[in-house]
mmCIF file of C-alpha atoms in Angstrom:
data_model
loop_
_atom_site.group_PDB
_atom_site.id
_atom_site.type_symbol
_atom_site.label_atom_id
_atom_site.label_comp_id
_atom_site.label_asym_id
_atom_site.label_seq_id
_atom_site.Cartn_x
_atom_site.Cartn_y
_atom_site.Cartn_z
ATOM 1 C CA MET P 171 108.325 71.895 85.935
ATOM 2 C CA SER P 172 109.625 75.401 85.173
ATOM 3 C CA THR P 173 111.865 77.067 87.721
ATOM 4 C CA MET P 174 112.818 80.565 88.813
ATOM 5 C CA ARG P 175 115.392 82.209 91.033
ATOM 6 C CA ALA P 176 114.382 83.144 94.588
ATOM 7 C CA VAL P 177 115.940 84.033 97.926
ATOM 8 C CA ASP P 178 116.014 81.049 100.292
ATOM 9 C CA ILE P 179 117.206 80.520 103.868
ATOM 10 C CA LYS P 180 119.741 77.727 104.412
ATOM 11 C CA GLY P 181 118.349 75.331 107.001
ATOM 12 C CA GLY P 182 114.948 77.041 106.950
ATOM 13 C CA LYS P 183 115.942 79.732 109.449
ATOM 14 C CA GLY P 184 119.047 81.554 110.552
ATOM 15 C CA GLY P 185 121.176 84.690 110.498
ATOM 16 C CA ILE P 186 121.898 86.998 107.592
ATOM 17 C CA ASP P 187 124.532 84.608 106.216
ATOM 18 C CA ALA P 188 121.800 81.994 105.659
ATOM 19 C CA LEU P 189 120.205 84.096 102.892
ATOM 20 C CA HIS P 190 121.093 82.995 99.369
ATOM 21 C CA ILE P 191 119.592 82.960 95.867
ATOM 22 C CA THR P 192 118.724 79.554 94.453
ATOM 23 C CA ASP P 193 116.436 77.787 91.963
ATOM 24 C CA MET P 194 112.850 77.092 93.040
ATOM 25 C CA PRO P 195 109.691 75.911 91.279
ATOM 26 C CA LYS P 196 107.889 78.746 89.501
ATOM 27 C CA PRO P 197 104.527 79.377 91.219
ATOM 28 C CA GLN P 198 101.225 78.487 89.524
ATOM 29 C CA VAL P 199 98.075 80.595 89.343
ATOM 30 C CA ASP P 200 94.477 79.579 90.087
ATOM 31 C CA HIS P 201 91.164 81.199 91.083
ATOM 32 C CA ALA P 202 91.677 84.996 91.125
ATOM 33 C CA LYS P 203 95.481 84.987 91.068
ATOM 34 C CA ALA P 204 97.986 86.614 88.740
ATOM 35 C CA LEU P 205 101.565 85.595 88.001
ATOM 36 C CA VAL P 206 103.700 88.724 88.296
ATOM 37 C CA LYS P 207 107.288 89.038 87.091
ATOM 38 C CA VAL P 208 108.859 90.967 89.962
ATOM 39 C CA LYS P 209 110.817 94.148 89.249
ATOM 40 C CA ALA P 210 111.376 95.239 92.872
ATOM 41 C CA PHE P 211 110.421 94.199 96.402
ATOM 42 C CA GLY P 212 110.359 95.992 99.751
ATOM 43 C CA LEU P 213 111.913 94.854 103.033
ATOM 44 C CA ASN P 214 109.930 94.839 106.271
ATOM 45 C CA ARG P 215 110.921 94.106 109.842
ATOM 46 C CA MET P 216 108.792 90.956 109.827
ATOM 47 C CA ASP P 217 111.214 89.590 107.198
ATOM 48 C CA LEU P 218 114.010 89.663 109.796
ATOM 49 C CA LEU P 219 111.841 87.829 112.321
ATOM 50 C CA GLN P 220 110.669 85.276 109.742
ATOM 51 C CA ARG P 221 114.256 84.643 108.646
ATOM 52 C CA GLU P 222 115.085 83.775 112.271
ATOM 53 C CA GLY P 223 112.020 81.529 112.619
ATOM 54 C CA MET P 224 110.304 83.922 115.035
ATOM 55 C CA TYR P 225 107.325 85.104 112.962
ATOM 56 C CA PRO P 226 103.932 83.326 112.775
ATOM 57 C CA VAL P 227 103.676 82.866 109.000
ATOM 58 C CA PRO P 228 100.079 82.446 107.713
ATOM 59 C CA PRO P 229 99.313 78.903 106.497
ATOM 60 C CA GLN P 230 98.631 80.080 102.924
ATOM 61 C CA ALA P 231 102.016 81.824 102.634
ATOM 62 C CA PRO P 232 104.896 80.317 100.630
ATOM 63 C CA LYS P 233 108.153 79.826 102.526
ATOM 64 C CA THR P 234 109.875 82.574 100.502
ATOM 65 C CA LEU P 235 110.191 85.915 102.299
ATOM 66 C CA GLY P 236 108.620 89.182 101.172
ATOM 67 C CA VAL P 237 105.117 90.663 101.214
ATOM 68 C CA GLU P 238 105.314 93.730 98.921
ATOM 69 C CA PHE P 239 106.508 94.089 95.348
ATOM 70 C CA SER P 240 106.108 95.752 91.966
ATOM 71 C CA GLY P 241 106.224 94.106 88.548
ATOM 72 C CA VAL P 242 104.433 93.094 85.358
ATOM 73 C CA ILE P 243 101.532 90.639 85.009
ATOM 74 C CA GLU P 244 102.501 87.634 82.876
ATOM 75 C CA GLU P 245 99.498 85.359 83.437
ATOM 76 C CA LEU P 246 95.981 85.580 84.888
ATOM 77 C CA ALA P 247 93.727 82.825 86.266
ATOM 78 C CA GLY P 248 90.079 82.573 85.246
ATOM 79 C CA GLU P 249 88.526 84.337 88.239
ATOM 80 C CA SER P 250 90.875 87.343 88.211
ATOM 81 C CA GLU P 251 89.548 90.867 88.653
ATOM 82 C CA LYS P 252 88.406 92.234 85.306
ATOM 83 C CA GLY P 253 90.481 95.419 85.580
ATOM 84 C CA PHE P 254 93.775 93.590 85.008
ATOM 85 C CA LYS P 255 95.347 92.118 81.856
ATOM 86 C CA ARG P 256 98.646 90.591 80.774
ATOM 87 C CA GLY P 257 101.391 93.194 80.493
ATOM 88 C CA ASP P 258 99.931 95.509 83.138
ATOM 89 C CA ALA P 259 102.430 97.233 85.427
ATOM 90 C CA VAL P 260 101.276 96.654 89.007
ATOM 91 C CA PHE P 261 102.310 96.701 92.652
ATOM 92 C CA GLY P 262 100.769 94.782 95.479
ATOM 93 C CA LEU P 263 100.619 92.978 98.792
ATOM 94 C CA ALA P 264 101.097 89.231 99.260
ATOM 95 C CA TYR P 265 101.152 86.698 102.087
ATOM 96 C CA GLY P 266 104.749 85.942 101.103
ATOM 97 C CA GLY P 267 106.950 85.086 98.146
ATOM 98 C CA ALA P 268 108.084 88.532 96.963
ATOM 99 C CA TYR P 269 111.847 87.802 97.233
ATOM 100 C CA ALA P 270 111.674 85.998 93.881
ATOM 101 C CA GLU P 271 111.627 86.477 90.113
ATOM 102 C CA TYR P 272 107.926 85.549 90.013
ATOM 103 C CA ILE P 273 105.078 85.737 92.517
ATOM 104 C CA SER P 274 101.569 84.277 92.423
ATOM 105 C CA VAL P 275 99.218 86.748 94.101
ATOM 106 C CA SER P 276 95.513 87.519 94.342
ATOM 107 C CA THR P 277 94.375 90.228 91.927
ATOM 108 C CA HIS P 278 92.301 91.594 94.822
ATOM 109 C CA MET P 279 95.616 92.770 96.286
ATOM 110 C CA LEU P 280 97.042 94.385 93.138
ATOM 111 C CA VAL P 281 97.103 98.071 92.201
ATOM 112 C CA HIS P 282 97.913 99.582 88.811
ATOM 113 C CA LYS P 283 101.323 101.293 88.890
ATOM 114 C CA PRO P 284 101.088 105.044 88.215
ATOM 115 C CA ASP P 285 103.531 106.434 85.633
ATOM 116 C CA GLU P 286 104.549 109.095 88.152
ATOM 117 C CA LEU P 287 106.130 106.527 90.502
ATOM 118 C CA SER P 288 109.154 104.273 89.951
ATOM 119 C CA TRP P 289 109.179 100.492 90.389
ATOM 120 C CA GLU P 290 111.220 101.033 93.559
ATOM 121 C CA GLN P 291 108.769 103.529 95.055
ATOM 122 C CA CYS P 292 105.777 101.307 94.269
ATOM 123 C CA ALA P 293 107.437 98.284 95.905
ATOM 124 C CA GLY P 294 107.641 100.314 99.130
ATOM 125 C CA ILE P 295 103.964 101.285 99.316
ATOM 126 C CA PRO P 296 101.704 98.246 99.936
ATOM 127 C CA GLU P 297 102.634 96.794 103.336
ATOM 128 C CA THR P 298 103.717 100.138 104.727
ATOM 129 C CA TRP P 299 100.806 102.366 103.753
ATOM 130 C CA ILE P 300 98.124 99.702 104.197
ATOM 131 C CA THR P 301 99.435 98.893 107.691
ATOM 132 C CA ALA P 302 99.355 102.593 108.607
ATOM 133 C CA THR P 303 95.817 102.926 107.224
ATOM 134 C CA GLN P 304 94.628 99.858 109.123
ATOM 135 C CA ALA P 305 96.229 100.949 112.410
ATOM 136 C CA MET P 306 94.880 104.487 112.192
ATOM 137 C CA PHE P 307 91.356 104.014 110.952
ATOM 138 C CA LEU P 308 90.155 100.431 111.421
ATOM 139 C CA VAL P 309 91.791 99.725 114.779
ATOM 140 C CA GLY P 310 92.612 103.160 116.176
ATOM 141 C CA GLU P 311 89.279 104.706 115.088
ATOM 142 C CA PHE P 312 91.024 107.903 114.040
ATOM 143 C CA ALA P 313 88.860 110.780 112.806
ATOM 144 C CA ALA P 314 89.525 114.393 111.866
ATOM 145 C CA GLY P 315 90.137 116.528 114.936
ATOM 146 C CA LYS P 316 91.793 113.753 116.960
ATOM 147 C CA SER P 317 95.444 113.836 118.002
ATOM 148 C CA ILE P 318 97.783 110.935 117.272
ATOM 149 C CA LEU P 319 101.229 109.678 118.311
ATOM 150 C CA TRP P 320 103.425 107.494 116.086
ATOM 151 C CA HIS P 321 106.270 105.665 117.826
ATOM 152 C CA ALA P 322 109.418 104.930 115.768
ATOM 153 C CA GLY P 323 108.592 108.025 113.756
ATOM 154 C CA ALA P 324 111.299 107.482 111.123
ATOM 155 C CA SER P 325 110.196 103.906 110.393
ATOM 156 C CA ALA P 326 108.475 103.333 107.060
ATOM 157 C CA VAL P 327 105.009 102.720 108.551
ATOM 158 C CA SER P 328 105.193 105.823 110.741
ATOM 159 C CA ILE P 329 106.486 107.936 107.849
ATOM 160 C CA ALA P 330 103.306 106.908 106.022
ATOM 161 C CA GLY P 331 101.192 107.368 109.159
ATOM 162 C CA ILE P 332 102.402 110.893 109.909
ATOM 163 C CA GLN P 333 101.551 111.950 106.348
ATOM 164 C CA LEU P 334 98.140 110.239 106.491
ATOM 165 C CA SER P 335 97.396 111.883 109.843
ATOM 166 C CA ARG P 336 98.163 115.368 108.558
ATOM 167 C CA ALA P 337 96.194 114.841 105.351
ATOM 168 C CA ASN P 338 93.153 113.583 107.267
ATOM 169 C CA GLY P 339 92.788 116.471 109.676
ATOM 170 C CA ALA P 340 94.643 115.461 112.845
ATOM 171 C CA SER P 341 94.575 118.206 115.473
ATOM 172 C CA ALA P 342 98.205 117.347 116.314
ATOM 173 C CA VAL P 343 100.676 114.671 115.189
ATOM 174 C CA TYR P 344 103.405 113.555 117.603
ATOM 175 C CA ALA P 345 106.261 111.111 117.066
ATOM 176 C CA THR P 346 109.076 109.445 118.969
ATOM 177 C CA ALA P 347 112.478 108.150 117.879
ATOM 178 C CA ARG P 348 115.735 107.128 119.517
ATOM 179 C CA GLN P 349 117.935 109.684 117.734
ATOM 180 C CA ASP P 350 117.715 113.489 117.589
ATOM 181 C CA GLN P 351 118.243 113.516 113.822
ATOM 182 C CA LYS P 352 115.253 111.208 113.381
ATOM 183 C CA CYS P 353 113.133 113.471 115.594
ATOM 184 C CA ASP P 354 114.199 116.482 113.491
ATOM 185 C CA PHE P 355 113.324 114.522 110.353
ATOM 186 C CA CYS P 356 109.796 113.811 111.661
ATOM 187 C CA VAL P 357 109.161 117.506 112.302
ATOM 188 C CA ASN P 358 111.070 119.207 109.463
ATOM 189 C CA GLU P 359 110.541 116.685 106.643
ATOM 190 C CA LEU P 360 107.218 115.067 107.534
ATOM 191 C CA GLY P 361 105.494 117.926 109.333
ATOM 192 C CA ALA P 362 104.902 116.326 112.739
ATOM 193 C CA THR P 363 103.825 118.786 115.431
ATOM 194 C CA ALA P 364 106.652 117.598 117.700
ATOM 195 C CA ALA P 365 108.914 114.575 118.105
ATOM 196 C CA TYR P 366 110.635 113.302 121.250
ATOM 197 C CA ASN P 367 113.816 111.292 121.770
ATOM 198 C CA THR P 368 112.853 108.294 123.920
ATOM 199 C CA GLU P 369 116.482 107.824 125.017
ATOM 200 C CA THR P 370 117.029 111.337 126.409
ATOM 201 C CA THR P 371 113.585 112.691 127.396
ATOM 202 C CA ASP P 372 110.544 111.632 129.397
ATOM 203 C CA TRP P 373 108.537 111.504 126.199
ATOM 204 C CA SER P 374 105.151 110.747 127.774
ATOM 205 C CA ALA P 375 105.520 113.756 130.106
ATOM 206 C CA LYS P 376 106.408 115.875 127.050
ATOM 207 C CA VAL P 377 103.266 114.678 125.257
ATOM 208 C CA LEU P 378 101.111 115.552 128.275
ATOM 209 C CA GLU P 379 102.761 118.967 128.465
ATOM 210 C CA ALA P 380 102.203 119.600 124.744
ATOM 211 C CA THR P 381 98.527 118.632 125.011
ATOM 212 C CA GLY P 382 97.830 120.694 128.125
ATOM 213 C CA GLY P 383 97.507 117.550 130.242
ATOM 214 C CA LYS P 384 94.858 115.960 127.986
ATOM 215 C CA GLY P 385 97.056 113.337 126.278
ATOM 216 C CA VAL P 386 96.669 111.915 122.766
ATOM 217 C CA ASP P 387 93.618 110.194 121.294
ATOM 218 C CA VAL P 388 95.417 107.507 119.239
ATOM 219 C CA ILE P 389 98.827 105.898 119.840
ATOM 220 C CA VAL P 390 100.427 103.549 117.302
ATOM 221 C CA ASP P 391 103.154 101.464 118.945
ATOM 222 C CA TYR P 392 105.691 98.866 117.758
ATOM 223 C CA ILE P 393 107.911 98.869 120.845
ATOM 224 C CA GLY P 394 105.788 96.939 123.354
ATOM 225 C CA PRO P 395 106.981 96.571 126.967
ATOM 226 C CA ALA P 396 109.408 99.534 126.977
ATOM 227 C CA THR P 397 106.692 102.025 125.952
ATOM 228 C CA PHE P 398 103.728 100.368 127.693
ATOM 229 C CA ALA P 399 103.816 102.509 130.848
ATOM 230 C CA GLY P 400 104.449 105.678 128.850
ATOM 231 C CA ASN P 401 101.566 104.912 126.508
ATOM 232 C CA LEU P 402 99.149 104.605 129.453
ATOM 233 C CA ASN P 403 100.474 107.906 130.795
ATOM 234 C CA ALA P 404 100.338 109.783 127.453
ATOM 235 C CA ALA P 405 96.903 108.485 126.418
ATOM 236 C CA ALA P 406 93.859 110.757 126.609
ATOM 237 C CA ARG P 407 90.523 109.621 128.026
ATOM 238 C CA ASP P 408 88.875 107.102 125.625
ATOM 239 C CA ALA P 409 92.172 106.765 123.720
ATOM 240 C CA ARG P 410 93.010 103.838 121.477
ATOM 241 C CA ILE P 411 96.491 102.284 121.780
ATOM 242 C CA VAL P 412 97.293 100.139 118.739
ATOM 243 C CA ASN P 413 100.154 97.642 119.151
ATOM 244 C CA LEU P 414 101.704 96.338 115.923
ATOM 245 C CA ALA P 415 104.943 94.776 117.228
ATOM 246 C CA SER P 416 107.042 94.195 120.337
ATOM 247 C CA LEU P 417 110.538 95.304 119.395
ATOM 248 C CA SER P 418 111.653 95.731 123.032
ATOM 249 C CA GLY P 419 110.916 92.081 123.802
ATOM 250 C CA ARG P 420 107.950 90.013 124.888
ATOM 251 C CA GLU P 421 108.081 90.683 128.633
ATOM 252 C CA LEU P 422 108.116 93.693 130.942
ATOM 253 C CA LYS P 423 111.595 93.788 132.486
ATOM 254 C CA PRO P 424 112.313 95.161 136.006
ATOM 255 C CA GLU P 425 114.393 98.051 134.628
ATOM 256 C CA MET P 426 111.504 99.257 132.432
ATOM 257 C CA ALA P 427 108.982 101.856 133.606
ATOM 258 C CA GLN P 428 106.191 100.053 135.441
ATOM 259 C CA PRO P 429 102.656 100.635 134.122
ATOM 260 C CA ASN P 430 99.805 102.097 136.142
ATOM 261 C CA PHE P 431 97.022 99.665 135.282
ATOM 262 C CA GLY P 432 94.530 101.952 136.993
ATOM 263 C CA ALA P 433 94.802 104.164 133.894
ATOM 264 C CA PHE P 434 92.834 101.589 131.868
ATOM 265 C CA VAL P 435 89.737 102.188 133.993
ATOM 266 C CA ALA P 436 90.335 105.838 134.897
ATOM 267 C CA LYS P 437 90.835 106.830 131.257
ATOM 268 C CA ARG P 438 88.564 104.171 129.675
ATOM 269 C CA LEU P 439 91.448 103.037 127.442
ATOM 270 C CA ARG P 440 91.466 100.350 124.800
ATOM 271 C CA PHE P 441 94.736 98.537 124.026
ATOM 272 C CA GLU P 442 94.506 96.378 120.915
ATOM 273 C CA GLY P 443 97.025 94.320 118.994
ATOM 274 C CA SER P 444 96.798 93.941 115.240
ATOM 275 C CA SER P 445 98.522 92.265 112.317
ATOM 276 C CA LEU P 446 97.855 92.836 108.626
ATOM 277 C CA ARG P 447 99.443 89.661 107.276
ATOM 278 C CA SER P 448 97.155 87.310 109.221
ATOM 279 C CA ARG P 449 93.974 88.971 107.881
ATOM 280 C CA ASP P 450 91.860 87.330 105.195
ATOM 281 C CA GLU P 451 91.889 88.401 101.555
ATOM 282 C CA GLN P 452 88.565 90.263 101.761
ATOM 283 C CA TYR P 453 89.804 92.404 104.680
ATOM 284 C CA GLN P 454 93.071 93.173 102.898
ATOM 285 C CA GLY P 455 91.149 93.887 99.694
ATOM 286 C CA ARG P 456 89.036 96.539 101.421
ATOM 287 C CA LEU P 457 92.217 98.217 102.626
ATOM 288 C CA ARG P 458 93.637 98.023 99.091
ATOM 289 C CA ASP P 459 90.531 99.855 97.836
ATOM 290 C CA GLN P 460 90.969 102.515 100.524
ATOM 291 C CA LEU P 461 94.592 102.989 99.426
ATOM 292 C CA VAL P 462 93.534 103.385 95.780
ATOM 293 C CA ASP P 463 90.716 105.832 96.593
ATOM 294 C CA HIS P 464 92.418 108.037 99.160
ATOM 295 C CA ALA P 465 96.208 107.730 98.887
ATOM 296 C CA LEU P 466 96.980 106.959 95.239
ATOM 297 C CA PRO P 467 95.919 110.405 93.943
ATOM 298 C CA LYS P 468 98.230 112.011 96.511
ATOM 299 C CA PHE P 469 101.140 109.803 95.416
ATOM 300 C CA LYS P 470 100.510 110.896 91.821
ATOM 301 C CA ASP P 471 100.502 114.629 92.597
ATOM 302 C CA GLY P 472 103.475 114.349 94.962
ATOM 303 C CA SER P 473 101.685 115.419 98.137
ATOM 304 C CA PHE P 474 102.413 111.991 99.668
ATOM 305 C CA LYS P 475 106.098 111.020 99.659
ATOM 306 C CA VAL P 476 107.378 107.465 99.328
ATOM 307 C CA LEU P 477 110.750 107.769 101.023
ATOM 308 C CA VAL P 478 113.293 105.182 99.893
ATOM 309 C CA GLU P 479 116.420 104.981 102.062
ATOM 310 C CA LYS P 480 118.445 102.705 99.771
ATOM 311 C CA VAL P 481 118.046 100.436 96.760
ATOM 312 C CA PHE P 482 120.066 97.219 96.494
ATOM 313 C CA PRO P 483 120.322 94.740 93.632
ATOM 314 C CA TRP P 484 118.749 91.589 95.058
ATOM 315 C CA GLU P 485 122.091 89.783 94.823
ATOM 316 C CA GLN P 486 123.016 91.977 97.840
ATOM 317 C CA ILE P 487 120.077 90.768 99.950
ATOM 318 C CA GLN P 488 122.402 90.098 102.900
ATOM 319 C CA ASP P 489 123.564 93.729 102.869
ATOM 320 C CA ALA P 490 119.938 94.887 102.695
ATOM 321 C CA HIS P 491 119.021 92.849 105.794
ATOM 322 C CA ARG P 492 122.168 94.113 107.522
ATOM 323 C CA LEU P 493 121.109 97.718 106.906
ATOM 324 C CA MET P 494 117.617 97.075 108.233
ATOM 325 C CA GLU P 495 119.029 95.457 111.390
ATOM 326 C CA SER P 496 121.225 98.529 112.002
ATOM 327 C CA ASN P 497 118.130 100.677 112.774
ATOM 328 C CA GLN P 498 119.828 103.603 111.006
ATOM 329 C CA THR P 499 117.285 104.038 108.224
ATOM 330 C CA LYS P 500 114.614 106.630 107.507
ATOM 331 C CA GLY P 501 112.252 105.094 104.954
ATOM 332 C CA LYS P 502 112.139 101.948 102.865
ATOM 333 C CA ILE P 503 114.860 99.517 101.832
ATOM 334 C CA ILE P 504 114.146 98.142 98.350
ATOM 335 C CA CYS P 505 115.736 95.368 96.286
ATOM 336 C CA THR P 506 115.559 95.257 92.484
ATOM 337 C CA ILE P 507 115.619 92.233 90.198
ATOM 338 C CA SER P 508 117.130 92.801 86.756
#
């Protein structure tokens, strides 16, 4: 059996020090899969949770971390999409396994790499931009003329979401962050209408003030309990609140703002949780097609920015995780394999 190098976790789960590169069996391809030699992979917050044994990994996922990557096709199974061939430069989304020299992945989740973008930029697109697209359109039911609020505005998904919102005719785009410099970044670099520091302002009151008391039509949230009350306050009538994570914990604590549950009925609100990784291949494939049709041309002409905070050689995977845990980043953290 041929082997490859991949990042593993000592003991199956643990802290940053448990990450190490070791030999593993090289994956095989079947059905519609391709074997891709990985050039770069992107980090996501779910990787931190999975490393600690706190993320519900889909049953079809390999144990190796990583869901987005760029690289070159080395082998194709018999049922692969006809548009791909050996030697093609691609990037894509996977259920797992991207922290490795090789990944076996469905061709339904691959995209041809444009010459205008680097391997590092392409590795930071799939999970981030597809998650933003899913949250906005499929779950949040965004349409031109609606207003939208992106929490954690300097996170990679919200950086994508703010750009998507502006390009698709949002009436206003709001953001939150925990640092003034991140709020300034959302407005000055990404073009958000306004951004509010959740540590120093009553952000939901600011949103209501900015919207003349109406509130926002779509809210995309990763914080959970700490923003729950504020989301109900800042939401417009018939708003959609999309929850993608719960970074402030799993329970509402006494010191957190207490929600007014009457707002659900009074405003006819819908609060919906969503996860991209647990979706089936057909669902993810439709989102891939949407990315290719609507976003890829804008990446090529530079109107959409893929913001990369820092690139590490994959031998420094511990440092990469350490940087992500620091919450100091604006944009993607990428690792390269040479």
